[in-house]
Amino acid sequence: SPAKKKKASSSSSKNGSKAKTSAKKKVKISAASTQKKSTSAASSKTSSTSTDYTSASFALYGTECIKGQLIQKLLCRWWYAITWPDPASIPDEPPPNFDSMDGFPGVYVCTQGEEVGTIKDFRDKTKAPNFVNFAKMKAEDLKDLLIKAIKEQKLQLVDAEGEGTSTEKELVSMLKWAEKVNAQKADKEAEKVLKASKLSLPE
């Protein structure tokens, strides 16, 4: 009868609609699954290349680990916290035929005789403010030096330019960061980074 045909047609339409909806869901699920796999693969590639460093400095800086950041920030302002070279280790007078190099206490250049141009460096390299020496230090010591350097830099900045400069704001933010650093955690993290990259600090 016409009534039965209408019901059958309605039922068929509903079934077709359900089938389309189901198909759409499958397509969405499939797309989402593919996207997850793609993201996972990309993440895996990033993870594998992130440890492909050629030196300890690249590893600690590249992974942005806490100790690496402490070292970087301290290298940018070490002279506010460290006196190097030690004045006691520098000769009172330049060696014969040598003159002091401006801006490099403890370094002398030969200006007379057969060794003209020869450099003599009396600075203690084991205490030089460089990556290797800083990396060998405990994070707690780096943290203390950085805090000291930031405070002194801020003091001199305010004295020279007054308060409220953009640089002062950056220093205040950096100081807050440094004060919150967990030194023990930073040391362990740095060890893991170097181990994962199969690197060690130069002697």
XYZ file of C-alpha atoms in Angstrom:
203
model
C 0.000 0.000 0.000
C 1.085 3.668 -0.370
C 1.471 3.953 3.420
C 3.838 0.960 3.551
C 5.848 2.346 0.616
C 6.239 5.691 2.425
C 7.429 3.912 5.587
C 9.833 1.779 3.589
C 11.101 4.841 1.768
C 11.479 6.726 5.049
C 13.269 3.772 6.608
C 15.553 3.465 3.602
C 16.334 7.191 3.771
C 17.180 6.949 7.462
C 19.415 3.946 6.881
C 21.178 5.786 4.066
C 21.651 8.824 6.293
C 23.100 6.642 9.077
C 25.434 5.002 6.586
C 26.683 8.402 5.386
C 27.141 9.609 8.973
C 29.020 6.434 9.830
C 31.217 6.852 6.762
C 31.960 10.456 7.701
C 32.935 9.392 11.241
C 35.250 6.747 9.815
C 36.870 9.310 7.547
C 37.340 11.698 10.477
C 38.738 8.963 12.710
C 41.060 7.859 9.921
C 42.223 11.440 9.328
C 42.765 11.989 13.040
C 44.691 8.744 13.293
C 46.889 9.712 10.337
C 47.497 13.129 11.863
C 48.516 11.579 15.195
C 50.905 9.206 13.442
C 52.375 12.102 11.469
C 52.795 14.195 14.628
C 54.343 11.228 16.411
C 56.785 10.673 13.558
C 57.740 14.351 13.497
C 58.229 14.316 17.241
C 60.406 11.233 16.932
C 62.556 12.902 14.283
C 62.928 16.041 16.414
C 63.917 13.921 19.390
C 66.571 12.046 17.448
C 68.101 15.149 15.891
C 67.968 17.166 19.109
C 70.797 15.067 20.542
C 72.973 15.328 17.456
C 75.432 17.862 18.897
C 79.127 18.130 18.090
C 80.301 19.712 21.343
C 79.314 20.042 24.978
C 78.583 23.746 24.581
C 76.239 23.095 21.626
C 74.438 20.424 23.657
C 73.949 22.513 26.802
C 72.978 25.619 24.838
C 70.940 23.853 22.154
C 68.720 21.976 24.588
C 68.284 25.163 26.648
C 68.907 23.199 29.827
C 69.073 25.224 33.054
C 72.848 24.906 33.542
C 73.418 25.919 29.922
C 71.338 29.045 30.489
C 73.221 29.851 33.702
C 76.520 29.629 31.825
C 75.316 31.735 28.909
C 73.923 34.482 31.116
C 77.058 34.560 33.281
C 79.382 34.716 30.260
C 77.561 37.883 29.179
C 78.337 39.709 32.470
C 81.028 37.804 34.384
C 83.126 40.958 34.981
C 80.447 42.231 37.371
C 81.106 39.277 39.687
C 84.600 37.974 38.940
C 88.012 39.659 38.997
C 90.155 37.994 36.371
C 93.024 37.791 36.035
C 94.009 37.901 39.691
C 96.153 41.044 40.117
C 98.478 39.014 42.368
C 99.354 36.729 39.446
C 100.433 39.585 37.171
C 104.080 40.767 37.169
C 104.629 44.251 38.565
C 106.617 45.137 35.446
C 106.501 43.777 31.868
C 109.303 41.369 30.898
C 112.357 42.984 29.220
C 111.573 44.206 25.672
C 107.835 43.598 26.252
C 104.980 46.086 26.643
C 101.568 45.609 28.245
C 98.650 45.044 25.877
C 95.898 47.596 26.447
C 92.731 46.010 27.768
C 94.428 42.690 28.526
C 95.996 42.761 31.999
C 98.695 40.130 32.301
C 99.310 39.919 28.544
C 102.476 41.378 27.035
C 103.772 41.800 23.494
C 107.437 41.954 22.512
C 108.308 45.294 20.888
C 112.106 45.017 20.661
C 114.710 42.436 19.737
C 114.442 39.171 17.820
C 111.081 38.178 19.323
C 109.094 41.196 18.145
C 105.398 40.342 18.022
C 105.718 37.440 20.449
C 102.982 37.276 23.099
C 103.476 36.321 26.729
C 100.321 35.584 28.709
C 100.625 35.332 32.502
C 96.915 34.939 33.173
C 95.716 31.813 34.994
C 93.768 29.898 32.323
C 92.338 27.460 34.886
C 90.279 30.313 36.318
C 89.424 32.035 33.064
C 85.735 32.980 32.649
C 84.993 30.675 29.733
C 82.530 27.896 28.899
C 84.766 24.982 29.922
C 85.608 26.374 33.354
C 82.022 27.437 34.044
C 80.632 24.088 32.869
C 82.894 22.285 35.352
C 81.433 24.308 38.223
C 78.418 23.263 40.242
C 75.170 24.934 39.233
C 74.865 26.341 42.773
C 78.133 28.283 42.319
C 77.073 29.468 38.863
C 73.762 30.599 40.297
C 75.460 32.599 43.066
C 77.846 34.267 40.624
C 75.045 35.108 38.198
C 72.916 36.659 40.931
C 75.901 38.705 42.098
C 76.648 39.829 38.536
C 73.045 40.809 37.785
C 72.757 42.848 40.980
C 76.012 44.696 40.306
C 75.103 45.314 36.664
C 71.715 46.688 37.714
C 73.356 48.924 40.319
C 75.770 50.398 37.793
C 73.028 50.738 35.170
C 70.733 52.707 37.475
C 73.651 54.872 38.566
C 74.471 55.698 34.932
C 71.018 55.874 33.297
C 68.516 56.105 36.128
C 65.643 53.777 36.955
C 62.962 52.392 34.667
C 65.034 51.487 31.586
C 64.133 48.460 29.490
C 67.482 46.892 30.354
C 66.762 47.236 34.061
C 63.438 45.464 33.588
C 65.202 42.625 31.774
C 67.721 42.345 34.611
C 64.957 42.250 37.224
C 63.235 39.463 35.293
C 66.509 37.566 34.931
C 67.238 37.943 38.640
C 63.868 36.440 39.544
C 64.583 33.529 37.218
C 68.046 32.947 38.674
C 66.818 33.019 42.259
C 64.269 30.296 41.498
C 66.775 27.932 39.860
C 66.976 24.494 41.450
C 70.747 23.947 41.314
C 70.701 20.206 42.019
C 68.104 19.623 39.329
C 70.159 21.746 36.912
C 73.282 19.618 37.475
C 71.407 16.353 36.926
C 69.725 17.697 33.801
C 73.085 18.783 32.337
C 74.583 15.344 33.009
C 71.689 13.679 31.168
C 72.049 16.031 28.190
C 75.765 15.309 27.800
C 75.261 11.581 28.308
C 72.475 11.448 25.713
C 74.752 13.230 23.232
C 77.701 10.975 24.167
C 79.768 14.057 25.012
C 82.008 15.100 27.878
C 83.607 18.354 28.955
C 87.098 19.092 27.599
C 89.916 18.723 30.104
